[in-house]
Coordinates of C-alpha atoms in Angstrom, one line a residue:
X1125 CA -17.0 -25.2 -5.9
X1126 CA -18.4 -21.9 -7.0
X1127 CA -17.0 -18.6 -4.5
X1128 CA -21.0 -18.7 -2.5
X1129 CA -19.7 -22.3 -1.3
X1130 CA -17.0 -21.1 0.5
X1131 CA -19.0 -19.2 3.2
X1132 CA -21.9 -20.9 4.8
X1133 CA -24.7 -19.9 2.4
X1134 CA -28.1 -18.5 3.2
X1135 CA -29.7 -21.5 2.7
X1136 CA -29.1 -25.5 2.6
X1137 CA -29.3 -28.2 0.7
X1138 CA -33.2 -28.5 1.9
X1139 CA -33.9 -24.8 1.5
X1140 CA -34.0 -23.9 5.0
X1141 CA -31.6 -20.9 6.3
X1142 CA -28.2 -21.9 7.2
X1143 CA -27.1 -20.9 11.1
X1144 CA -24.9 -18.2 10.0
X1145 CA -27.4 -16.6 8.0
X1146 CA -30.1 -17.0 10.7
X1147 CA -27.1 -15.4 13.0
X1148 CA -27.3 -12.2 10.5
X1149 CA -30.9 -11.7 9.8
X1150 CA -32.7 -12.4 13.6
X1151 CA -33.1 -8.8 14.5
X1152 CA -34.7 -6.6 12.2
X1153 CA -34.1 -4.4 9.9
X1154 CA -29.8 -3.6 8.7
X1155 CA -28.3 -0.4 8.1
X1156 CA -25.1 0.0 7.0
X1157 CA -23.9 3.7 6.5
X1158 CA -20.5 4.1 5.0
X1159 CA -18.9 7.7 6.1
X1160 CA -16.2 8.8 3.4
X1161 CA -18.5 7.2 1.0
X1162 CA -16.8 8.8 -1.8
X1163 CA -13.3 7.9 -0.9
X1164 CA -10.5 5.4 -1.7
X1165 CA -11.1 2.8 0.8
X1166 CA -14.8 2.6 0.9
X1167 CA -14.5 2.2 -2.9
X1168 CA -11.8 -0.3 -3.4
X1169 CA -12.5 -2.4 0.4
X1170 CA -15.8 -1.6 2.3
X1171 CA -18.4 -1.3 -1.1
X1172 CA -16.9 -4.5 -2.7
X1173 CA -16.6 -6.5 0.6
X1174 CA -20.5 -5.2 1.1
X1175 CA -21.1 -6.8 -2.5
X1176 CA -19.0 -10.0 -2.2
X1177 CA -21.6 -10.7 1.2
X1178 CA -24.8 -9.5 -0.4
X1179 CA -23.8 -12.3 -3.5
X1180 CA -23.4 -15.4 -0.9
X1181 CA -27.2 -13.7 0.6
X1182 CA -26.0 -12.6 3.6
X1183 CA -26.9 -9.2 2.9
X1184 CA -30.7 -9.9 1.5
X1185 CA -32.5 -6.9 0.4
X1186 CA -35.4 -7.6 1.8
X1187 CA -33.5 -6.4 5.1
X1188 CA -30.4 -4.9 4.4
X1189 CA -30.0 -1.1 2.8
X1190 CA -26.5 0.5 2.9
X1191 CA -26.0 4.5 2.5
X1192 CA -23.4 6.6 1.3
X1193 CA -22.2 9.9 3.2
X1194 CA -19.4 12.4 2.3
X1195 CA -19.0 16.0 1.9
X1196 CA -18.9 15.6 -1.9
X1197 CA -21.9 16.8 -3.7
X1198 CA -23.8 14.3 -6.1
X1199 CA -26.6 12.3 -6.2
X1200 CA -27.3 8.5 -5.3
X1201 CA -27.2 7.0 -9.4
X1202 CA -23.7 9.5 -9.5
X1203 CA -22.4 7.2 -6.2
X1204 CA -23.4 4.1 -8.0
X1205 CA -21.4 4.6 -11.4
X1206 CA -18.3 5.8 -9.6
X1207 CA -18.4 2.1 -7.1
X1208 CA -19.3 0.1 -11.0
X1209 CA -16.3 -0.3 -11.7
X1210 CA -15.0 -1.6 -8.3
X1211 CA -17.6 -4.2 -8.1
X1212 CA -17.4 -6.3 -11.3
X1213 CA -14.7 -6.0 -14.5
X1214 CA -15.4 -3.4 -17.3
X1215 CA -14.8 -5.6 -19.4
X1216 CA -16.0 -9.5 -19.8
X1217 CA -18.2 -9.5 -17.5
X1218 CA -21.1 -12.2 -17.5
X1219 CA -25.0 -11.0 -17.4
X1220 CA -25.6 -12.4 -14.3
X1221 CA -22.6 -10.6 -12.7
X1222 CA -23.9 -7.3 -14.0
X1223 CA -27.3 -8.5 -13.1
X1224 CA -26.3 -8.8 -9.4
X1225 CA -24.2 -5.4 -9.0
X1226 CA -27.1 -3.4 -10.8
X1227 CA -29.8 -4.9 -8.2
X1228 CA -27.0 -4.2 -4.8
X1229 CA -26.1 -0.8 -6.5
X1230 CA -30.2 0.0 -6.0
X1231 CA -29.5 -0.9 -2.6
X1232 CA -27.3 2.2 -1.9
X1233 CA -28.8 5.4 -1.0
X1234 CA -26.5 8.3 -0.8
X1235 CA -26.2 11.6 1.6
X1236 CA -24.6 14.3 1.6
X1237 CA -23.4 16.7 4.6
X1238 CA -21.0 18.3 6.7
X1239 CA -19.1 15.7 9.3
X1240 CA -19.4 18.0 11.9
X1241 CA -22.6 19.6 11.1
X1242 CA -26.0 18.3 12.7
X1243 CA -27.7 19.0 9.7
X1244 CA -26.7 16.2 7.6
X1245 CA -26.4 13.4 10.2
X1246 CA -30.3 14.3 10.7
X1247 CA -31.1 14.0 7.2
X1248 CA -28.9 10.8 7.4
X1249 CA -31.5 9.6 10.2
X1250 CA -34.3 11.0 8.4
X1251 CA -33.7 8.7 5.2
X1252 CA -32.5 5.7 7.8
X1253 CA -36.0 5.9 9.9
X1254 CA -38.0 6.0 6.4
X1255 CA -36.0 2.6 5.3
X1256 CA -36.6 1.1 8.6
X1257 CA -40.4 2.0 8.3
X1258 CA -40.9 0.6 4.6
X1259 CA -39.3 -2.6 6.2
X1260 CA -41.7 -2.7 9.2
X1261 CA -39.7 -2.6 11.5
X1262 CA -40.3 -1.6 15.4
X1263 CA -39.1 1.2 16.3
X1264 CA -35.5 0.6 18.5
X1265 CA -35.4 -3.3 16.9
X1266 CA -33.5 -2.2 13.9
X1267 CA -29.8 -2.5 13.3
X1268 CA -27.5 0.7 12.6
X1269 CA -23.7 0.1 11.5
X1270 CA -21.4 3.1 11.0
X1271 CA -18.1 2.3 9.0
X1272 CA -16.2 5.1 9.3
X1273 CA -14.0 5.2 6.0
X1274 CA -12.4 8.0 7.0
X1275 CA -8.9 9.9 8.5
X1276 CA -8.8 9.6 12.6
X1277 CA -8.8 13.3 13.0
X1278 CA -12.5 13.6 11.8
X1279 CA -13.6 10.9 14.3
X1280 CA -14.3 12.8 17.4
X1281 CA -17.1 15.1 15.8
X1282 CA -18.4 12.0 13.6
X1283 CA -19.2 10.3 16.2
X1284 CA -20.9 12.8 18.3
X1285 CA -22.8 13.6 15.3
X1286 CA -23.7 10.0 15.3
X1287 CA -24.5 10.0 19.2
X1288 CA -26.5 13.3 19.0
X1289 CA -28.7 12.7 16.2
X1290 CA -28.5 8.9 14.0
X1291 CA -28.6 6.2 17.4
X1292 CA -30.8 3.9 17.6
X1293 CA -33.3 3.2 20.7
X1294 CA -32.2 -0.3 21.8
X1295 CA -34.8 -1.5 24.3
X1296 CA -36.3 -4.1 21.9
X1297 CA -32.9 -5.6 20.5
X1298 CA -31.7 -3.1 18.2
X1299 CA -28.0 -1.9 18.0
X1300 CA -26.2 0.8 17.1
X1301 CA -22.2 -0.3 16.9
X1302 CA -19.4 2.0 15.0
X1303 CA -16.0 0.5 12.9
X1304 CA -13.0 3.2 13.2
X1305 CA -10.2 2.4 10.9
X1306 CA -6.3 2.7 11.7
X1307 CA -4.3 4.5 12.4
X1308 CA -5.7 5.1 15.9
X1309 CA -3.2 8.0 16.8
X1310 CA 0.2 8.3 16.6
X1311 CA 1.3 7.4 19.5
X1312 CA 0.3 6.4 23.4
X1313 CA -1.1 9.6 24.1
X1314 CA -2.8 10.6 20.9
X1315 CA -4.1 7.4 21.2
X1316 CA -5.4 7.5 24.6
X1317 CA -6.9 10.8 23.8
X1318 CA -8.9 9.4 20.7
X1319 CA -10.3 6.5 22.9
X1320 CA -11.0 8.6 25.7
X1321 CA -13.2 11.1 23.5
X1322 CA -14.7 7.9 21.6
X1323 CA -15.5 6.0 24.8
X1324 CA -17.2 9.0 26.7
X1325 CA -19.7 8.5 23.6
X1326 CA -20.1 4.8 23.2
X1327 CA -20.0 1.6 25.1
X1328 CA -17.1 -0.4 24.4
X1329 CA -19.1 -3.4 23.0
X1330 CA -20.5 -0.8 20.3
X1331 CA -16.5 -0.2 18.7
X1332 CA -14.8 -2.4 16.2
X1333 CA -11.2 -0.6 15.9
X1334 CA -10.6 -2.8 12.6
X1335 CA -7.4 -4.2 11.6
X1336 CA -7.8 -6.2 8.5
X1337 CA -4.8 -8.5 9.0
X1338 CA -6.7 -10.3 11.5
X1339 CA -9.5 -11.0 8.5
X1340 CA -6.9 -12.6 6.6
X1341 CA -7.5 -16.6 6.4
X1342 CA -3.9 -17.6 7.8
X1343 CA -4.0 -15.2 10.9
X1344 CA -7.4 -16.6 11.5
X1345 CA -5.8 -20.0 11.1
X1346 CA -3.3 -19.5 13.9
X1347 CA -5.2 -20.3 16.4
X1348 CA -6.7 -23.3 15.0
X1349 CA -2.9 -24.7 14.3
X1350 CA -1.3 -23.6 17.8
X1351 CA -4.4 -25.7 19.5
X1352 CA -5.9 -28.0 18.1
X1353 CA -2.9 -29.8 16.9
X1354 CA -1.0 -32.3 19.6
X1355 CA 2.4 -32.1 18.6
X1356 CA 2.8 -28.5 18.5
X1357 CA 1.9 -27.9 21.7
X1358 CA 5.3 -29.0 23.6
X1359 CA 7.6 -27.3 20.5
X1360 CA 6.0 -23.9 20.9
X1361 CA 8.9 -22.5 23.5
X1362 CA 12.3 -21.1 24.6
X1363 CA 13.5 -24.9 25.0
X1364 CA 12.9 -25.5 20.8
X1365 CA 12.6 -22.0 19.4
X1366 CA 15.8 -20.3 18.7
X1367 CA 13.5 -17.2 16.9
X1368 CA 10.8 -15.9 15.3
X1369 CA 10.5 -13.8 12.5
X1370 CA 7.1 -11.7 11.2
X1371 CA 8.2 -10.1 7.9
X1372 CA 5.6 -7.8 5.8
X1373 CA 7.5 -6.8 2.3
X1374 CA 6.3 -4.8 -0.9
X1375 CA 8.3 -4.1 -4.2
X1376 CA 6.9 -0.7 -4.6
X1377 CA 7.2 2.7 -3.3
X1378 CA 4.9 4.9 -1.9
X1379 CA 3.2 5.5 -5.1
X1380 CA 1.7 8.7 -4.9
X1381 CA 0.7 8.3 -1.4
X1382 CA 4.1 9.8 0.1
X1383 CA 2.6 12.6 1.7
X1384 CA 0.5 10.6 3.6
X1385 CA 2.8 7.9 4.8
X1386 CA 5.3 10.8 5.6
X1387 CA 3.1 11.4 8.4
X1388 CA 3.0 8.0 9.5
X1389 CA 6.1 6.0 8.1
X1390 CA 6.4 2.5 8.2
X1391 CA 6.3 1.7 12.0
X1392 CA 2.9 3.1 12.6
X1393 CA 1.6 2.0 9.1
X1394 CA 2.7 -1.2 9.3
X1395 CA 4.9 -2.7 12.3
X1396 CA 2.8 -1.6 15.3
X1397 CA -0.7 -2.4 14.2
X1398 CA -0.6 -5.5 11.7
X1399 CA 2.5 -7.3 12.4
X1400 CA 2.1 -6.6 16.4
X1401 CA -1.3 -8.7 16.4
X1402 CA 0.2 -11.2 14.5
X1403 CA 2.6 -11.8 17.2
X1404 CA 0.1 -11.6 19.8
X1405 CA -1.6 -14.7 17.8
X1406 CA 2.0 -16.7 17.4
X1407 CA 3.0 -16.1 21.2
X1408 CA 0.0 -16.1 23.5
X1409 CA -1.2 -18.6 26.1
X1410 CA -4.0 -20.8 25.1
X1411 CA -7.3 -18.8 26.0
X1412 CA -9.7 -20.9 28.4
X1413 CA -12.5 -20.5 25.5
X1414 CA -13.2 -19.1 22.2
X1415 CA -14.8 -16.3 23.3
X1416 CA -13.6 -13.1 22.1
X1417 CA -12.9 -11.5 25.7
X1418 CA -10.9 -14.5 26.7
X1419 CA -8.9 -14.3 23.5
X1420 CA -8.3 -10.7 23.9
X1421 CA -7.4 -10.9 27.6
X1422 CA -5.0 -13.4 26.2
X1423 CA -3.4 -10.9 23.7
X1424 CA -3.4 -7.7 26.1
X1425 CA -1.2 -10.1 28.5
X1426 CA 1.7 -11.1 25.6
X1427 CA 1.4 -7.1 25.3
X1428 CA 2.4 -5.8 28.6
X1429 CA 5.2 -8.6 28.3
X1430 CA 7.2 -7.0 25.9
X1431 CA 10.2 -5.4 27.0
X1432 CA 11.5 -1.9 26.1
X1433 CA 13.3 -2.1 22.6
X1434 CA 16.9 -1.6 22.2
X1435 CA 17.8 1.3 20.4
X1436 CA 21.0 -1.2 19.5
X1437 CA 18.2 -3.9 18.1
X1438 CA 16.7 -1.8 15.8
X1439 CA 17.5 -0.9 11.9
X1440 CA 16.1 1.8 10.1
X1441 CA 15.7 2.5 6.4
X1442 CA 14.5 4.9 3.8
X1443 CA 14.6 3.8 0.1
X1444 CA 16.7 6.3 -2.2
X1445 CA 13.9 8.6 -4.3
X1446 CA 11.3 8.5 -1.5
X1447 CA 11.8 12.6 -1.2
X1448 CA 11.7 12.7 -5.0
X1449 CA 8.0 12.3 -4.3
X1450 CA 6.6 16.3 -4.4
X1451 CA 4.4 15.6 -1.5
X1452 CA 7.9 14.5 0.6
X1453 CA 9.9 17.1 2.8
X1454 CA 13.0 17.2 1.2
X1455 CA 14.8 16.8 4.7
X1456 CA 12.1 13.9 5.7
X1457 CA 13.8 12.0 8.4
X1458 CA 10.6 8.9 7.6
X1459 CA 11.9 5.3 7.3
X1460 CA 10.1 3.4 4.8
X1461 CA 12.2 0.2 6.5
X1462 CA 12.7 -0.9 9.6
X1463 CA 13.7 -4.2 11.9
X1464 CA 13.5 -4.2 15.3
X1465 CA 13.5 -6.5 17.9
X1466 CA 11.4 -7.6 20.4
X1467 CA 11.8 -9.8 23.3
X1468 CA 9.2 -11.0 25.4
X1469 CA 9.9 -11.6 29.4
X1470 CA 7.2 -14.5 30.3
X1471 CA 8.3 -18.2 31.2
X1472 CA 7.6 -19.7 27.6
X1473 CA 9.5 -16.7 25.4
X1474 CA 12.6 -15.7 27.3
X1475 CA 15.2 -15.0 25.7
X1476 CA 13.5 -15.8 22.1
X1477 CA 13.9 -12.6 19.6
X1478 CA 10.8 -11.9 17.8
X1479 CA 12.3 -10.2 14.8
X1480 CA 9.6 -8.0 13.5
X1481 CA 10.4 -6.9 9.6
X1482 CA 9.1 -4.0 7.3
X1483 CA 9.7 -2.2 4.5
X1484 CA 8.9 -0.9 0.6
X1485 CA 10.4 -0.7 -2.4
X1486 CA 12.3 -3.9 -1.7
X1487 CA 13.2 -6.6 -4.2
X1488 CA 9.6 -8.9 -3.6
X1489 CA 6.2 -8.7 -2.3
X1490 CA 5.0 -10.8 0.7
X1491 CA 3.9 -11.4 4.2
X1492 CA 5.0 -14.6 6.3
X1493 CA 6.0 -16.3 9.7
X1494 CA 9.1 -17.8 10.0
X1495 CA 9.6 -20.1 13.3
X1496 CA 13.1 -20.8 13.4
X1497 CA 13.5 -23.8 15.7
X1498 CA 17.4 -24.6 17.6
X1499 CA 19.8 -26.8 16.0
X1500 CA 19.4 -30.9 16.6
X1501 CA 21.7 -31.4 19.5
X1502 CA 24.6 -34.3 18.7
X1503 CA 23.9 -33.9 15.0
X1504 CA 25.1 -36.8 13.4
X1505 CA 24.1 -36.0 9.5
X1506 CA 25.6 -32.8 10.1
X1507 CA 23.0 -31.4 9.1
X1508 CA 23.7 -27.7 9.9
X1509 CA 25.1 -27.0 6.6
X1510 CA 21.6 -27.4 5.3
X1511 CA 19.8 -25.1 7.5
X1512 CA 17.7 -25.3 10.5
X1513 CA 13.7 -26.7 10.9
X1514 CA 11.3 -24.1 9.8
X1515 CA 7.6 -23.8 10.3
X1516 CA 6.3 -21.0 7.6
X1517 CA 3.0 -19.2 7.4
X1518 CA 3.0 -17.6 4.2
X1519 CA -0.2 -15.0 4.3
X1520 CA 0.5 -13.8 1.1
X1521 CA 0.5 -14.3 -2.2
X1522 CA 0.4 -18.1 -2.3
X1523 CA -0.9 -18.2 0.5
X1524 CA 0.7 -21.5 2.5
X1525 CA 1.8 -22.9 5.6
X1526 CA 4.7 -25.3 5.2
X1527 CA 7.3 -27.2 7.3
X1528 CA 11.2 -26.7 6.3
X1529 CA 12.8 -30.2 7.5
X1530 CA 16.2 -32.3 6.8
X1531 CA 15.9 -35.6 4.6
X1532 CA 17.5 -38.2 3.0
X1533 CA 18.6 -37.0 -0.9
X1534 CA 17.0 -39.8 -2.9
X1535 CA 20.1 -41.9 -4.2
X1536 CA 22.6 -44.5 -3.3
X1537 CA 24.1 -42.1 -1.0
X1538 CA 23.3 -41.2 2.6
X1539 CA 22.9 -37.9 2.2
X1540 CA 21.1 -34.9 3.6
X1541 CA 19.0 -31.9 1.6
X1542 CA 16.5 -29.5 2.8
X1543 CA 12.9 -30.2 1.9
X1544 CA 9.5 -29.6 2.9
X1545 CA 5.9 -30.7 4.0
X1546 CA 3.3 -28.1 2.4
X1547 CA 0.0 -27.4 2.3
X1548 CA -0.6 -24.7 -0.5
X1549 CA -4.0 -23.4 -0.7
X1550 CA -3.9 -22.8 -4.2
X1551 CA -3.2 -26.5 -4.6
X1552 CA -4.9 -28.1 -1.6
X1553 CA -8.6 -26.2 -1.9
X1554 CA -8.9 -25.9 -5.6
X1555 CA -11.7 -23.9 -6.8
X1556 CA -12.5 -22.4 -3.0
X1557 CA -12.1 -19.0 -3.1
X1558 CA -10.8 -17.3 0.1
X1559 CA -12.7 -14.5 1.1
X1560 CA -11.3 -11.0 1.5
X1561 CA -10.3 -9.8 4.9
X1562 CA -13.0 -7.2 5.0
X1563 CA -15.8 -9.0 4.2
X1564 CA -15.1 -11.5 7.0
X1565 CA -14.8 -8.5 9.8
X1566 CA -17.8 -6.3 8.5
X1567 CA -19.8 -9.8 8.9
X1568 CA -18.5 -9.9 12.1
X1569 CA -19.2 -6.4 13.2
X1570 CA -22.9 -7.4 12.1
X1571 CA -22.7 -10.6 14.5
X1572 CA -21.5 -8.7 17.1
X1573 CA -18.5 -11.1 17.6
X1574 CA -15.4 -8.5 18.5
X1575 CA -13.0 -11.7 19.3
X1576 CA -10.8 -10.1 15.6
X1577 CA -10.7 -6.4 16.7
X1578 CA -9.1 -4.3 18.7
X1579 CA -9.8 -3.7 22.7
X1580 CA -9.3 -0.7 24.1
X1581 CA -6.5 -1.7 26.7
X1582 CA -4.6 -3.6 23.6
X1583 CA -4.4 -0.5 21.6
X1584 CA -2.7 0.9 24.6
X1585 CA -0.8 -1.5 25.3
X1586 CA 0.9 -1.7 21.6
X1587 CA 1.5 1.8 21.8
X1588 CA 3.4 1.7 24.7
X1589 CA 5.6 -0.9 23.4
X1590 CA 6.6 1.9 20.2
X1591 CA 6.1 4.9 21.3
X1592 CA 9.3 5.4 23.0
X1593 CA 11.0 4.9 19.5
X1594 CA 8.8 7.1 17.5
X1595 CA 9.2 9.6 19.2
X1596 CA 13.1 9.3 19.1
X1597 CA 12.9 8.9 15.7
X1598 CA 10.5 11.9 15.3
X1599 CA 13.2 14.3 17.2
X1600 CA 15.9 12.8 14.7
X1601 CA 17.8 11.0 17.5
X1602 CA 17.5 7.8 14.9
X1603 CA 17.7 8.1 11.6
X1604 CA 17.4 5.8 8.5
X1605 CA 19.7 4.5 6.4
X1606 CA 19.5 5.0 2.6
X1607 CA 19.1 1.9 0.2
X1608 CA 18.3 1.1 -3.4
X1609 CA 14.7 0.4 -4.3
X1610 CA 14.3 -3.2 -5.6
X1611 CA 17.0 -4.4 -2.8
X1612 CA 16.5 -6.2 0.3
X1613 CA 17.1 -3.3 2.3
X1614 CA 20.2 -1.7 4.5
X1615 CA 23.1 -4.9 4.8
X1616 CA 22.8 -3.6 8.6
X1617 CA 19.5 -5.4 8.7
X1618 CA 20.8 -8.9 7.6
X1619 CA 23.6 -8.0 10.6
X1620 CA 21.0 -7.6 13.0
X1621 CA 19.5 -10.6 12.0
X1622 CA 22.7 -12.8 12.4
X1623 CA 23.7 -11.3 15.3
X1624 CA 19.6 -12.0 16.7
X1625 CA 20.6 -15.8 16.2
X1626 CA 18.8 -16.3 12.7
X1627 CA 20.7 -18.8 10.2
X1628 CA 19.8 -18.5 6.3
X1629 CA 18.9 -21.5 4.3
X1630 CA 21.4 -21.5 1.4
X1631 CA 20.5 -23.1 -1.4
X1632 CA 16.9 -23.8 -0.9
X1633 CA 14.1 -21.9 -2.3
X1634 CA 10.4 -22.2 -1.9
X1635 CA 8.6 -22.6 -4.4
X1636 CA 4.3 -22.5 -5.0
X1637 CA 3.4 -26.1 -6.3
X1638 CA 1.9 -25.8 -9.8
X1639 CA -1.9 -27.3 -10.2

């Protein structure tokens, strides 16, 4: 099965337009304006995601034209070289790969302006309106998205750029709706502030705050796993759960990037955006529907459950040669590690730590969910020596979900060993390939379906929950502890783990099945 199988494709086996497709396509004309069109992530994330859904023809270019705008002067076949190389190998590439980014590259237009300057955003409208009137389209059906590649600090006036002079007149079904990217502030009031001076400009229906972890196939999976399957539903509580752990890990530094994450460190880049909503997913009540405003109102409530954090449940970290980096204060007080716990007050969660787990330059690279369940009461295998159940969501690499359980060791001898039940995606859907988290939440941002963004009253929420720590940490009152790139981090981390409740399997490793 070819990648255009994966996603429901334009049309079906009778040649007629598939629903989704119909979904994307019923209202006019599309335009998709990238802002920071010359930057990092609209080359490496939003300009291949945009490719990857023009290949399945969800993006056809008899409808759809995207344009380029940044301060940086050059012209529209200048944009399309620089994005080449992003889109499809230099080398070994096919002729009908090369075919198909030459004819979406003619589909990029590129301007060039000032982002808080109404001189460009009305040449931006000027070259939007002409594309819209080429395509026929009635004036206020058409379709505007704004994808704001870009740092939060330019948002304000790019928006009211956008406001003043590029919307679009919505009476006959046409939309204008605008993706911000994280970080959104720095903390609750920054935060506030942003929204407030965002939402005095547009409708909250018309923002997609974009967090791609909630693109990625296993979050999106969460919910499918926590309700729709019968025998999790009277496991998933204080009574079974002794605790939960959501652990993000990379084996590399900052990279270059240290000045930037300096600024943020790995609480704000990390902890409170991506792994927060992915406990929101593992701890909320089931939502009366599927609709995104009941999943939301779902999330907001796990949210204001949390409980202050414990200065005493936290651990922080900063890997030794961060501050080598020349963009680095050499007295940077940043922690490129940190654990901390979180503890939610509600009937179902009480007194079950959700042990939320960050850091770089450790000794491996992945993201998972660990559900630690309690010991079997009146054990008669004794089999505590071999480690507790475990329900695992790997989300990446390898992606998996798998099942940590006791078992008889084959053999004459009644025994117990650690095994597990696993469903590995490499192995289970061969040849399916698992769309990129972008791609999935732009083509959602065009469907108007916010249920995997951000609300307004969630982004406050999280912040609330952090804020009293950052800023502690900001003033110096916490400060992290030095460890060794390529280790697992401070040893007070593992302590705080232990002392949380969680027991380490020893002597079983995971391992990917082989095809």
């Amino acid at each position: 099965m070819g990648t255009s199988e994966w996603h429901i494709e334009k049309r079906d086996s009778f040649g007629t337009e598939s629903p989704l497709a119909r979904e994307v396509l019923e209202t006019g004309t599309l335009s998709i304006v990238v802002l920071g069109a010359s930057g990092d992530l609209a080359k490496k994330k939003t300009f291949p995601a945009l490719f990857h859904l023009y290949k399945q023809g969800l993006l056809p270019s008899d409808e759809v034209h995207i344009f380029g705008y940044a301060r940086t002067k050059i012209s529209d076949d200048e944009l399309r070289n620089r994005l080449r190389s992003y889109l499809v190998p230099e080398k070994g590439a096919s002729p009908n790969q090369l075919n198909d980014v030459s004819k979406f590259l003619q589909l990029i237009k590129y301007v060039s302006g000032s982002y808080d300057s109404e001189d460009g955003f009305r040449l931006l409208d000027k070259e939007i309106s002409e594309h819209e009137y080429l395509k026929n389209s009635k004036e206020g059906s058409s379709r505007r998205l704004f994808y704001l590649a870009l740092p939060p600090s330019v948002y304000p006036s790019v928006c009211k750029m956008i406001k003043t002079c590029c919307m679009n007149k919505s009476e006959l079904g046409g939309w204008t709706r605008v993706v911000v990217e994280k970080p959104f502030g720095r903390d609750l009031q920054s935060a506030e502030e942003l929204s407030t001076q965002i939402g005095e400009l547009f409708e909250e229906p018309q923002i997609y705050r974009i967090d791609h972890y909630l693109g990625k196939e296993l979050v999106q999976n969460m919910l499918v796993l926590r309700f729709a399957n019968r025998f999790f539903l009277p496991l998933w509580n204080r009574d079974n759960i002794d605790n939960v752990q959501i652990v993000f890990r990379e084996d590399f530094g900052t990279e270059g990037r240290g000045g930037y994450f300096d600024q943020y460190g790995i609480i704000r880049d990390i902890i409170q955006n991506h792994l927060l909503q992915v406990l929101c997913l593992i701890a909320m009540e089931k939502p009366i529907s599927l609709k995104p405003e009941h999943i939301r109102d779902e999330k907001v409530k796990v949210l204001e459950s949390v409980l202050p954090i414990r200065d005493d449940e936290v651990v922080l970290g900063q890997y030794e040669g961060y501050r080598d980096d020349p963009t680095v204060p050499d007295q940077s007080n940043t922690p490129t590690f940190a654990t901390a716990i979180l503890r939610i007050h509600n009937e179902r969660w009480e007194g079950v730590p959700f042990i939320m787990k960050a850091g770089k330059a450790l000794n491996s690279r992945k993201a998972e969910i660990r559900v630690q369940f309690k010991d079997v009461p009146g054990d008669i295998f004794r089999s505590k020596k071999q480690g507790r159940n475990e329900f695992v969501i790997r989300l990446q690499p390898f992606e998996a979900i798998y099942m940590k359980l006791t078992v008889k060791q084959p053999g004459l001898e009644m025994s117990a060993v650690q095994s597990e039940l696993d469903l590995s995606y490499g192995q289970r859907y061969q040849g399916i390939t698992i769309p990129e988290a972008y791609e999935r939440l732009i083509l959602d941002t065009i469907r108007g379906d916010q249920q995997h963004f951000v609300r307004r009253d969630e982004l406050k929420a999280s912040w609330k929950i952090f804020t009293p720590l950052l800023h502690k940490i900001d003033r110096g009152e916490l400060n992290p502890i030095p460890y060794k790139a390529g280790s697992r981090g401070p040893a007070e981390a593992d302590e705080l783990l232990e002392k949380a409740g969680y027991v380490q399997t020893h002597g079983y490793i995971w391992i990917p099945p082989t095809l």
